[in-house]
C-alpha cells in the first residue's frame, strides 16, 4: 500500500473540516430553532416567579378563597372567533355578563363582542372597550348557545367553539377576579359622573358637630320587586332595619367619623326605618332604576360599602374596594335559590357577612301549614 502524498493528506484534512462545520451549523440551528429541552426553573434557578394569588377556578374540593396558590392562565397570543352574551336583566346583571364574557373569552383565546343593547346600558356610565357586534352579523352567525351557572367551573376554561353566545346571569368573582385591575378599568366612570359624585361627597358634614366626615360608607338597600320575589319565590328575605343598624354599628366601631350615604329603590322605607339619631346618615340616592348612574357613582366613590342583596350592590362594593358588609344566609336552607347561587362564589372571602333574621319566614311557613 503506497503512502499518501502531502497533497492527498491536505485534501482529506480540508474535507473533514468542511463536514465538521456542516454538522456544527446544523446542531446550532436546531438548538436555536427548537430551544433547549430544559424546564424553565433550570434556566432561572436564582429567580422567584411571582404571580397573583387568586382563585382562577373554583371547583369542588378547591378552597373558595383568592389566597390559594394558583397558576395564572396562559392566554393565546392572538384572539379568534366571535363570542358574545345575551344582555338580560338590569344594570348590575349586565355588568356581570360583560365581565364574565371578557374573562372567559380571554381565557379561551376568542374575541369578545357585546350586543348594542348592552352597549346602550353600560357605555353611558363606563369607559367600556369591547366592540359592538353589528345586528346583521349577530343574525347571520351560527351561534352555539351556552347557559352559564353563577360560578366558575373547569369546563369553562376549555371552550373551543368559534361562535359562542352565553346566556344566564353570571356575576361571580370566581370568573374574573384574576383580572380585577382590568375589570376596574373597564368599569371606570366617565369623568362627569365621577366629578359630580365626588362634589356631592365633599360638601357633606356630620349633623350636630358640623365636622367633616373622615370615612364615607356607601349603603345600598335593595327593595322594589325583591319584597315579593324573595319571600314568595325563593323563601328569602331582604335587609331589614336590624341588619342595617348592625352593619352601621360595625363601621362605627372600626372607622373614625364615618358618614353613611344611603341609596335605594325604596327610599321612603329607608327614611322611616334607618336610625339617624347619630347625625351620620345621608339619604342621597334618587332611586331611579331606569337611570342608575347617579346612585352607582355615589356608591363607588365611597371608601366602604354596606350592601343588602343583588348585583347592583355587589358591583358597587367590588369597585369601591375597602371593607364590605353584606347580608348573609338570607334564604331558608331548603330554598331553591341555593341551587343557582353559591354564597362562597358570590361574596369575596374578606367581606363580612351578618346573618339575616329568618324568623318572619318561619312564622309564615307555620301559619301556612296550620301550625300554631
CSV table of C-alpha atoms in Angstrom, one decimal:
chain,number,residue,atom,x,y,z
A,1,UNK,CA,0.0,0.0,0.0
A,2,UNK,CA,1.6,3.2,-1.0
A,3,UNK,CA,1.9,6.2,1.4
A,4,UNK,CA,-0.4,9.1,0.8
A,5,UNK,CA,1.2,12.2,-0.6
A,6,UNK,CA,1.3,15.5,1.2
A,7,UNK,CA,-1.3,16.8,-1.3
A,8,UNK,CA,-3.8,14.0,-0.5
A,9,UNK,CA,-3.4,14.5,3.2
A,10,UNK,CA,-4.2,18.2,2.9
A,11,UNK,CA,-7.3,17.4,0.8
A,12,UNK,CA,-8.5,14.8,3.4
A,13,UNK,CA,-8.0,17.4,6.2
A,14,UNK,CA,-10.0,20.0,4.4
A,15,UNK,CA,-12.8,17.6,3.7
A,16,UNK,CA,-13.0,16.7,7.4
A,17,UNK,CA,-13.1,20.3,8.4
A,18,UNK,CA,-15.9,21.1,5.9
A,19,UNK,CA,-18.0,18.1,7.2
A,20,UNK,CA,-17.4,19.1,10.8
A,21,UNK,CA,-18.5,22.7,10.1
A,22,UNK,CA,-21.7,21.5,8.4
A,23,UNK,CA,-22.6,19.2,11.3
A,24,UNK,CA,-21.9,22.0,13.9
A,25,UNK,CA,-24.1,24.5,12.0
A,26,UNK,CA,-26.9,22.0,11.8
A,27,UNK,CA,-26.8,21.4,15.5
A,28,UNK,CA,-26.6,25.1,16.4
A,29,UNK,CA,-29.5,25.9,14.1
A,30,UNK,CA,-31.7,23.2,15.7
A,31,UNK,CA,-30.9,24.4,19.2
A,32,UNK,CA,-31.9,28.0,18.4
A,33,UNK,CA,-35.0,26.9,16.5
A,34,UNK,CA,-36.4,24.5,19.0
A,35,UNK,CA,-34.9,25.7,22.2
A,36,UNK,CA,-33.1,23.7,24.9
A,37,UNK,CA,-35.1,20.9,26.4
A,38,UNK,CA,-34.8,22.3,29.9
A,39,UNK,CA,-37.5,23.3,32.4
A,40,UNK,CA,-37.9,27.0,33.0
A,41,UNK,CA,-36.7,26.8,36.6
A,42,UNK,CA,-33.4,25.3,35.4
A,43,UNK,CA,-32.8,28.4,33.2
A,44,UNK,CA,-33.7,30.8,36.0
A,45,UNK,CA,-32.7,28.9,39.1
A,46,UNK,CA,-31.9,32.0,41.1
A,47,UNK,CA,-35.2,33.8,40.5
A,48,UNK,CA,-38.6,33.6,42.1
A,49,UNK,CA,-41.6,33.6,39.9
A,50,UNK,CA,-44.3,35.9,41.3
A,51,UNK,CA,-48.0,35.5,40.4
A,52,UNK,CA,-51.2,37.0,41.9
A,53,UNK,CA,-52.6,34.6,44.5
A,54,UNK,CA,-56.2,34.4,43.2
A,55,UNK,CA,-58.7,31.7,42.5
A,56,UNK,CA,-58.8,31.1,38.8
A,57,UNK,CA,-61.1,28.1,39.0
A,58,UNK,CA,-63.3,27.3,42.0
A,59,UNK,CA,-64.1,23.6,41.6
A,60,UNK,CA,-65.4,21.1,44.0
A,61,UNK,CA,-62.8,20.3,46.6
A,62,UNK,CA,-60.9,23.6,46.0
A,63,UNK,CA,-60.9,26.3,48.7
A,64,UNK,CA,-63.1,29.2,47.6
A,65,UNK,CA,-60.6,31.9,48.5
A,66,UNK,CA,-58.4,34.3,46.5
A,67,UNK,CA,-55.4,33.5,48.7
A,68,UNK,CA,-54.9,29.9,47.4
A,69,UNK,CA,-51.8,29.3,45.3
A,70,UNK,CA,-52.8,29.0,41.7
A,71,UNK,CA,-51.0,29.4,38.4
A,72,UNK,CA,-52.3,32.2,36.2
A,73,UNK,CA,-53.8,31.0,32.9
A,74,UNK,CA,-51.7,31.3,29.7
A,75,UNK,CA,-53.6,33.4,27.2
A,76,UNK,CA,-53.2,32.7,23.5
A,77,UNK,CA,-51.1,35.2,21.5
A,78,UNK,CA,-54.0,36.1,19.3
A,79,UNK,CA,-57.7,36.0,19.6
A,80,UNK,CA,-60.0,34.3,17.1
A,81,UNK,CA,-63.7,33.6,16.6
A,82,UNK,CA,-66.7,35.6,17.8
A,83,UNK,CA,-68.1,35.3,21.3
A,84,UNK,CA,-70.9,37.4,22.8
A,85,UNK,CA,-73.5,37.3,25.6
A,86,UNK,CA,-77.2,37.8,25.7
A,87,UNK,CA,-78.0,41.0,27.6
A,88,UNK,CA,-80.6,40.3,30.3
A,89,UNK,CA,-81.8,41.8,33.5
A,90,UNK,CA,-80.9,45.2,34.9
A,91,UNK,CA,-77.7,47.3,35.3
A,92,UNK,CA,-75.9,45.0,37.7
A,93,UNK,CA,-76.8,41.8,35.8
A,94,UNK,CA,-75.4,43.2,32.6
A,95,UNK,CA,-72.2,44.3,34.4
A,96,UNK,CA,-71.8,40.7,35.5
A,97,UNK,CA,-72.5,39.4,32.0
A,98,UNK,CA,-69.9,41.8,30.5
A,99,UNK,CA,-67.2,40.9,33.0
A,100,UNK,CA,-67.8,37.2,32.6
A,101,UNK,CA,-67.7,37.4,28.8
A,102,UNK,CA,-64.5,39.3,28.8
A,103,UNK,CA,-62.8,36.9,31.2
A,104,UNK,CA,-63.9,33.7,29.5
A,105,UNK,CA,-63.1,35.0,26.0
A,106,UNK,CA,-59.6,35.9,27.0
A,107,UNK,CA,-59.1,32.6,28.9
A,108,UNK,CA,-60.1,30.6,25.8
A,109,UNK,CA,-58.4,32.8,23.1
A,110,UNK,CA,-61.5,34.2,21.4
A,111,UNK,CA,-62.6,37.7,20.6
A,112,UNK,CA,-65.5,39.1,22.7
A,113,UNK,CA,-68.2,41.4,21.3
A,114,UNK,CA,-71.2,42.9,23.0
A,115,UNK,CA,-74.6,43.5,21.5
A,116,UNK,CA,-75.9,47.0,21.0
A,117,UNK,CA,-78.5,46.8,23.8
A,118,UNK,CA,-75.7,46.1,26.4
A,119,UNK,CA,-73.6,48.9,25.0
A,120,UNK,CA,-76.6,51.2,25.4
A,121,UNK,CA,-76.9,50.3,29.1
A,122,UNK,CA,-73.2,50.4,30.1
A,123,UNK,CA,-71.5,52.8,27.8
A,124,UNK,CA,-73.2,56.0,29.1
A,125,UNK,CA,-71.8,55.1,32.6
A,126,UNK,CA,-68.4,53.4,31.9
A,127,UNK,CA,-65.5,53.6,29.6
A,128,UNK,CA,-66.0,50.0,28.3
A,129,UNK,CA,-63.8,48.9,25.4
A,130,UNK,CA,-65.4,45.7,24.0
A,131,UNK,CA,-66.5,46.2,20.4
A,132,UNK,CA,-70.2,46.2,19.5
A,133,UNK,CA,-71.4,43.4,17.2
A,134,UNK,CA,-73.5,44.6,14.3
A,135,UNK,CA,-77.1,43.3,14.3
A,136,UNK,CA,-76.7,41.8,10.8
A,137,UNK,CA,-73.7,39.8,11.9
A,138,UNK,CA,-75.5,38.6,15.0
A,139,UNK,CA,-78.5,37.4,13.0
A,140,UNK,CA,-76.3,35.5,10.5
A,141,UNK,CA,-73.8,33.9,12.8
A,142,UNK,CA,-74.3,30.2,13.5
A,143,UNK,CA,-74.2,30.5,17.3
A,144,UNK,CA,-73.9,27.8,19.9
A,145,UNK,CA,-75.7,28.9,23.0
A,146,UNK,CA,-74.3,28.1,26.4
A,147,UNK,CA,-76.1,28.9,29.6
A,148,UNK,CA,-73.7,29.7,32.4
A,149,UNK,CA,-74.2,29.0,36.1
A,150,UNK,CA,-73.1,31.6,38.6
A,151,UNK,CA,-69.6,30.2,39.5
A,152,UNK,CA,-66.5,29.3,37.6
A,153,UNK,CA,-66.1,25.7,36.5
A,154,UNK,CA,-63.2,23.9,34.9
A,155,UNK,CA,-65.2,23.1,31.7
A,156,UNK,CA,-65.5,26.9,31.0
A,157,UNK,CA,-61.7,27.0,30.6
A,158,UNK,CA,-61.8,24.6,27.7
A,159,UNK,CA,-64.3,26.0,25.3
A,160,UNK,CA,-63.3,25.8,21.6
A,161,UNK,CA,-66.4,27.0,19.8
A,162,UNK,CA,-65.6,29.7,17.3
A,163,UNK,CA,-69.1,31.2,17.6
A,164,UNK,CA,-70.4,31.1,21.1
A,165,UNK,CA,-73.2,33.1,22.8
A,166,UNK,CA,-73.6,33.0,26.6
A,167,UNK,CA,-76.9,33.2,28.4
A,168,UNK,CA,-77.7,33.3,32.1
A,169,UNK,CA,-76.9,35.7,34.9
A,170,UNK,CA,-73.3,35.2,35.9
A,171,UNK,CA,-71.9,37.7,38.5
A,172,UNK,CA,-69.4,35.7,40.5
A,173,UNK,CA,-65.9,36.9,41.3
A,174,UNK,CA,-64.6,33.4,40.5
A,175,UNK,CA,-64.9,34.2,36.8
A,176,UNK,CA,-63.0,37.5,36.7
A,177,UNK,CA,-61.2,38.2,40.0
A,178,UNK,CA,-57.8,37.3,38.5
A,179,UNK,CA,-58.4,40.2,36.1
A,180,UNK,CA,-59.5,42.7,38.8
A,181,UNK,CA,-57.5,45.6,37.6
A,182,UNK,CA,-58.7,45.1,34.0
A,183,UNK,CA,-62.3,44.8,35.2
A,184,UNK,CA,-62.0,48.0,37.3
A,185,UNK,CA,-60.6,49.8,34.2
A,186,UNK,CA,-63.5,48.6,32.1
A,187,UNK,CA,-65.9,49.9,34.7
A,188,UNK,CA,-64.2,53.3,35.1
A,189,UNK,CA,-66.8,56.0,35.4
A,190,UNK,CA,-67.0,58.8,32.9
A,191,UNK,CA,-65.4,62.0,34.3
A,192,UNK,CA,-68.6,64.0,34.6
A,193,UNK,CA,-70.2,61.2,36.7
A,194,UNK,CA,-67.2,60.8,39.0
A,195,UNK,CA,-66.7,64.6,39.5
A,196,UNK,CA,-70.4,65.1,40.3
A,197,UNK,CA,-70.3,62.3,42.9
A,198,UNK,CA,-67.2,63.5,44.5
A,199,UNK,CA,-68.5,67.0,44.6
A,200,UNK,CA,-71.6,65.8,46.4
A,201,UNK,CA,-69.5,63.9,48.9
A,202,UNK,CA,-67.1,66.8,49.5
A,203,UNK,CA,-69.9,69.1,50.8
A,204,UNK,CA,-71.2,66.6,53.4
A,205,UNK,CA,-70.9,67.4,57.1
A,206,UNK,CA,-71.8,65.4,60.2
A,207,UNK,CA,-75.0,66.8,61.7
A,208,UNK,CA,-74.7,68.3,65.1
A,209,UNK,CA,-70.9,68.9,65.2
A,210,UNK,CA,-70.6,70.2,61.6
A,211,UNK,CA,-67.4,68.3,61.3
A,212,UNK,CA,-66.2,66.8,58.1
A,213,UNK,CA,-66.5,63.0,57.8
A,214,UNK,CA,-63.3,61.0,57.8
A,215,UNK,CA,-64.9,57.9,56.2
A,216,UNK,CA,-67.6,57.5,53.6
A,217,UNK,CA,-69.6,54.3,53.7
A,218,UNK,CA,-72.0,53.7,50.7
A,219,UNK,CA,-75.2,51.9,51.7
A,220,UNK,CA,-77.3,50.2,49.0
A,221,UNK,CA,-80.7,48.9,50.2
A,222,UNK,CA,-82.4,46.7,47.6
A,223,UNK,CA,-86.1,46.6,47.8
A,224,UNK,CA,-88.6,47.0,44.9
A,225,UNK,CA,-89.7,43.7,43.3
A,226,UNK,CA,-87.5,41.8,45.8
A,227,UNK,CA,-90.1,42.4,48.5
A,228,UNK,CA,-92.3,39.9,46.8
A,229,UNK,CA,-89.9,37.7,44.9
A,230,UNK,CA,-87.7,36.8,47.8
A,231,UNK,CA,-90.4,35.5,50.3
A,232,UNK,CA,-92.8,34.2,47.7
A,233,UNK,CA,-90.5,32.5,45.2
A,234,UNK,CA,-87.1,32.0,46.9
A,235,UNK,CA,-88.0,31.6,50.6
A,236,UNK,CA,-85.8,34.5,51.4
A,237,UNK,CA,-85.7,38.0,52.9
A,238,UNK,CA,-84.3,41.4,52.2
A,239,UNK,CA,-82.3,43.6,54.5
A,240,UNK,CA,-84.3,44.9,57.4
A,241,UNK,CA,-83.8,47.7,59.9
A,242,UNK,CA,-82.0,45.5,62.4
A,243,UNK,CA,-79.5,44.3,59.8
A,244,UNK,CA,-78.8,47.9,58.7
A,245,UNK,CA,-78.3,49.0,62.3
A,246,UNK,CA,-75.8,46.2,62.9
A,247,UNK,CA,-73.9,46.9,59.7
A,248,UNK,CA,-73.6,50.6,60.5
A,249,UNK,CA,-72.5,49.9,64.1
A,250,UNK,CA,-69.8,47.6,62.7
A,251,UNK,CA,-68.3,50.5,60.8
A,252,UNK,CA,-68.8,53.0,63.7
A,253,UNK,CA,-66.7,50.7,65.9
A,254,UNK,CA,-63.9,50.5,63.4
A,255,UNK,CA,-63.7,53.7,61.5
A,256,UNK,CA,-63.3,57.3,62.7
A,257,UNK,CA,-66.2,59.8,61.9
A,258,UNK,CA,-68.0,57.8,59.3
A,259,UNK,CA,-70.9,59.1,57.3
A,260,UNK,CA,-73.4,56.7,55.7
A,261,UNK,CA,-74.5,57.6,52.1
A,262,UNK,CA,-77.8,55.7,51.6
A,263,UNK,CA,-79.1,54.8,48.1
A,264,UNK,CA,-82.1,52.6,47.5
A,265,UNK,CA,-85.0,51.9,45.2
A,266,UNK,CA,-87.2,52.2,48.3
A,267,UNK,CA,-86.0,55.4,49.8
A,268,UNK,CA,-89.2,56.2,51.7
A,269,UNK,CA,-88.8,52.9,53.7
A,270,UNK,CA,-85.2,53.8,54.4
A,271,UNK,CA,-86.1,57.2,55.7
A,272,UNK,CA,-88.7,55.6,58.0
A,273,UNK,CA,-86.6,52.8,59.3
A,274,UNK,CA,-82.9,53.8,59.4
A,275,UNK,CA,-81.8,55.3,62.7
A,276,UNK,CA,-80.5,58.8,62.0
A,277,UNK,CA,-80.1,59.9,65.7
A,278,UNK,CA,-76.3,60.0,65.5
A,279,UNK,CA,-76.3,62.5,62.7
A,280,UNK,CA,-74.2,60.4,60.4
A,281,UNK,CA,-76.7,59.2,57.8
A,282,UNK,CA,-77.4,61.0,54.5
A,283,UNK,CA,-80.3,59.9,52.2
A,284,UNK,CA,-78.5,60.7,48.9
A,285,UNK,CA,-79.8,58.4,46.1
A,286,UNK,CA,-82.7,59.2,43.8
A,287,UNK,CA,-83.8,55.6,43.4
A,288,UNK,CA,-84.4,55.8,39.7
A,289,UNK,CA,-84.0,52.3,38.5
A,290,UNK,CA,-84.2,53.3,34.8
A,291,UNK,CA,-81.2,55.7,35.2
A,292,UNK,CA,-78.9,54.2,37.9
A,293,UNK,CA,-75.8,56.2,37.1
A,294,UNK,CA,-76.0,58.8,39.9
A,295,UNK,CA,-76.6,56.3,42.7
A,296,UNK,CA,-73.9,53.9,41.4
A,297,UNK,CA,-71.4,56.7,41.0
A,298,UNK,CA,-72.0,57.8,44.6
A,299,UNK,CA,-71.5,54.3,46.0
A,300,UNK,CA,-68.3,53.6,44.1
A,301,UNK,CA,-66.7,56.9,45.2
A,302,UNK,CA,-67.2,55.9,48.9
A,303,UNK,CA,-64.4,54.2,50.9
A,304,UNK,CA,-66.5,51.2,52.1
A,305,UNK,CA,-69.9,49.6,51.4
A,306,UNK,CA,-72.9,48.1,53.1
A,307,UNK,CA,-75.0,46.0,50.7
A,308,UNK,CA,-78.1,44.0,51.2
A,309,UNK,CA,-78.7,41.7,48.2
A,310,UNK,CA,-78.5,42.0,44.5
A,311,UNK,CA,-75.9,42.5,41.8
A,312,UNK,CA,-76.1,46.3,41.9
A,313,UNK,CA,-74.8,46.3,45.5
A,314,UNK,CA,-72.2,43.7,44.6
A,315,UNK,CA,-70.7,45.8,41.9
A,316,UNK,CA,-70.7,48.9,44.0
A,317,UNK,CA,-68.7,47.1,46.7
A,318,UNK,CA,-66.4,45.4,44.2
A,319,UNK,CA,-65.4,48.7,42.6
A,320,UNK,CA,-65.3,50.8,45.7
A,321,UNK,CA,-62.9,48.4,47.4
A,322,UNK,CA,-62.4,48.9,51.2
A,323,UNK,CA,-64.5,47.0,53.7
A,324,UNK,CA,-67.8,45.4,52.7
A,325,UNK,CA,-70.6,44.2,54.9
A,326,UNK,CA,-73.3,42.0,53.3
A,327,UNK,CA,-76.5,40.3,54.3
A,328,UNK,CA,-75.7,36.6,54.8
A,329,UNK,CA,-77.9,33.4,54.9
A,330,UNK,CA,-80.9,35.3,53.6
A,331,UNK,CA,-82.8,32.2,52.5
A,332,UNK,CA,-84.1,29.1,54.3
A,333,UNK,CA,-81.9,26.1,53.9
A,334,UNK,CA,-84.4,24.3,51.6
A,335,UNK,CA,-84.6,27.3,49.2
A,336,UNK,CA,-84.3,26.5,45.5
A,337,UNK,CA,-82.3,29.7,45.3
A,338,UNK,CA,-79.3,27.8,46.7
A,339,UNK,CA,-79.3,25.6,43.6
A,340,UNK,CA,-78.3,28.5,41.4
A,341,UNK,CA,-76.5,30.7,44.0
A,342,UNK,CA,-73.3,29.8,45.9
A,343,UNK,CA,-72.6,32.3,48.7
A,344,UNK,CA,-68.9,31.4,48.7
A,345,UNK,CA,-68.7,32.3,45.0
A,346,UNK,CA,-70.8,35.4,45.3
A,347,UNK,CA,-69.1,37.3,48.1
A,348,UNK,CA,-65.3,37.9,48.4
A,349,UNK,CA,-63.8,35.9,51.3
A,350,UNK,CA,-62.6,39.1,53.0
A,351,UNK,CA,-66.1,40.6,53.1
A,352,UNK,CA,-68.0,40.5,56.3
A,353,UNK,CA,-71.4,38.8,56.4
A,354,UNK,CA,-74.2,39.4,59.0
A,355,UNK,CA,-76.8,36.8,59.2
A,356,UNK,CA,-80.4,37.7,58.2
A,357,UNK,CA,-83.3,37.3,60.5
A,358,UNK,CA,-85.3,34.5,59.0
A,359,UNK,CA,-87.9,34.3,61.8
A,360,UNK,CA,-90.6,36.1,59.7
A,361,UNK,CA,-90.3,33.4,57.0
A,362,UNK,CA,-90.5,30.6,59.6
A,363,UNK,CA,-93.6,32.1,61.2
A,364,UNK,CA,-95.2,32.5,57.7
A,365,UNK,CA,-94.4,28.9,56.9
A,366,UNK,CA,-96.0,27.7,60.2
A,367,UNK,CA,-99.1,29.8,59.5
A,368,UNK,CA,-99.5,28.4,56.0
A,369,UNK,CA,-99.1,24.8,57.3
A,370,UNK,CA,-101.7,25.4,60.1
A,371,UNK,CA,-99.1,25.0,62.9
A,372,UNK,CA,-99.6,27.4,65.8
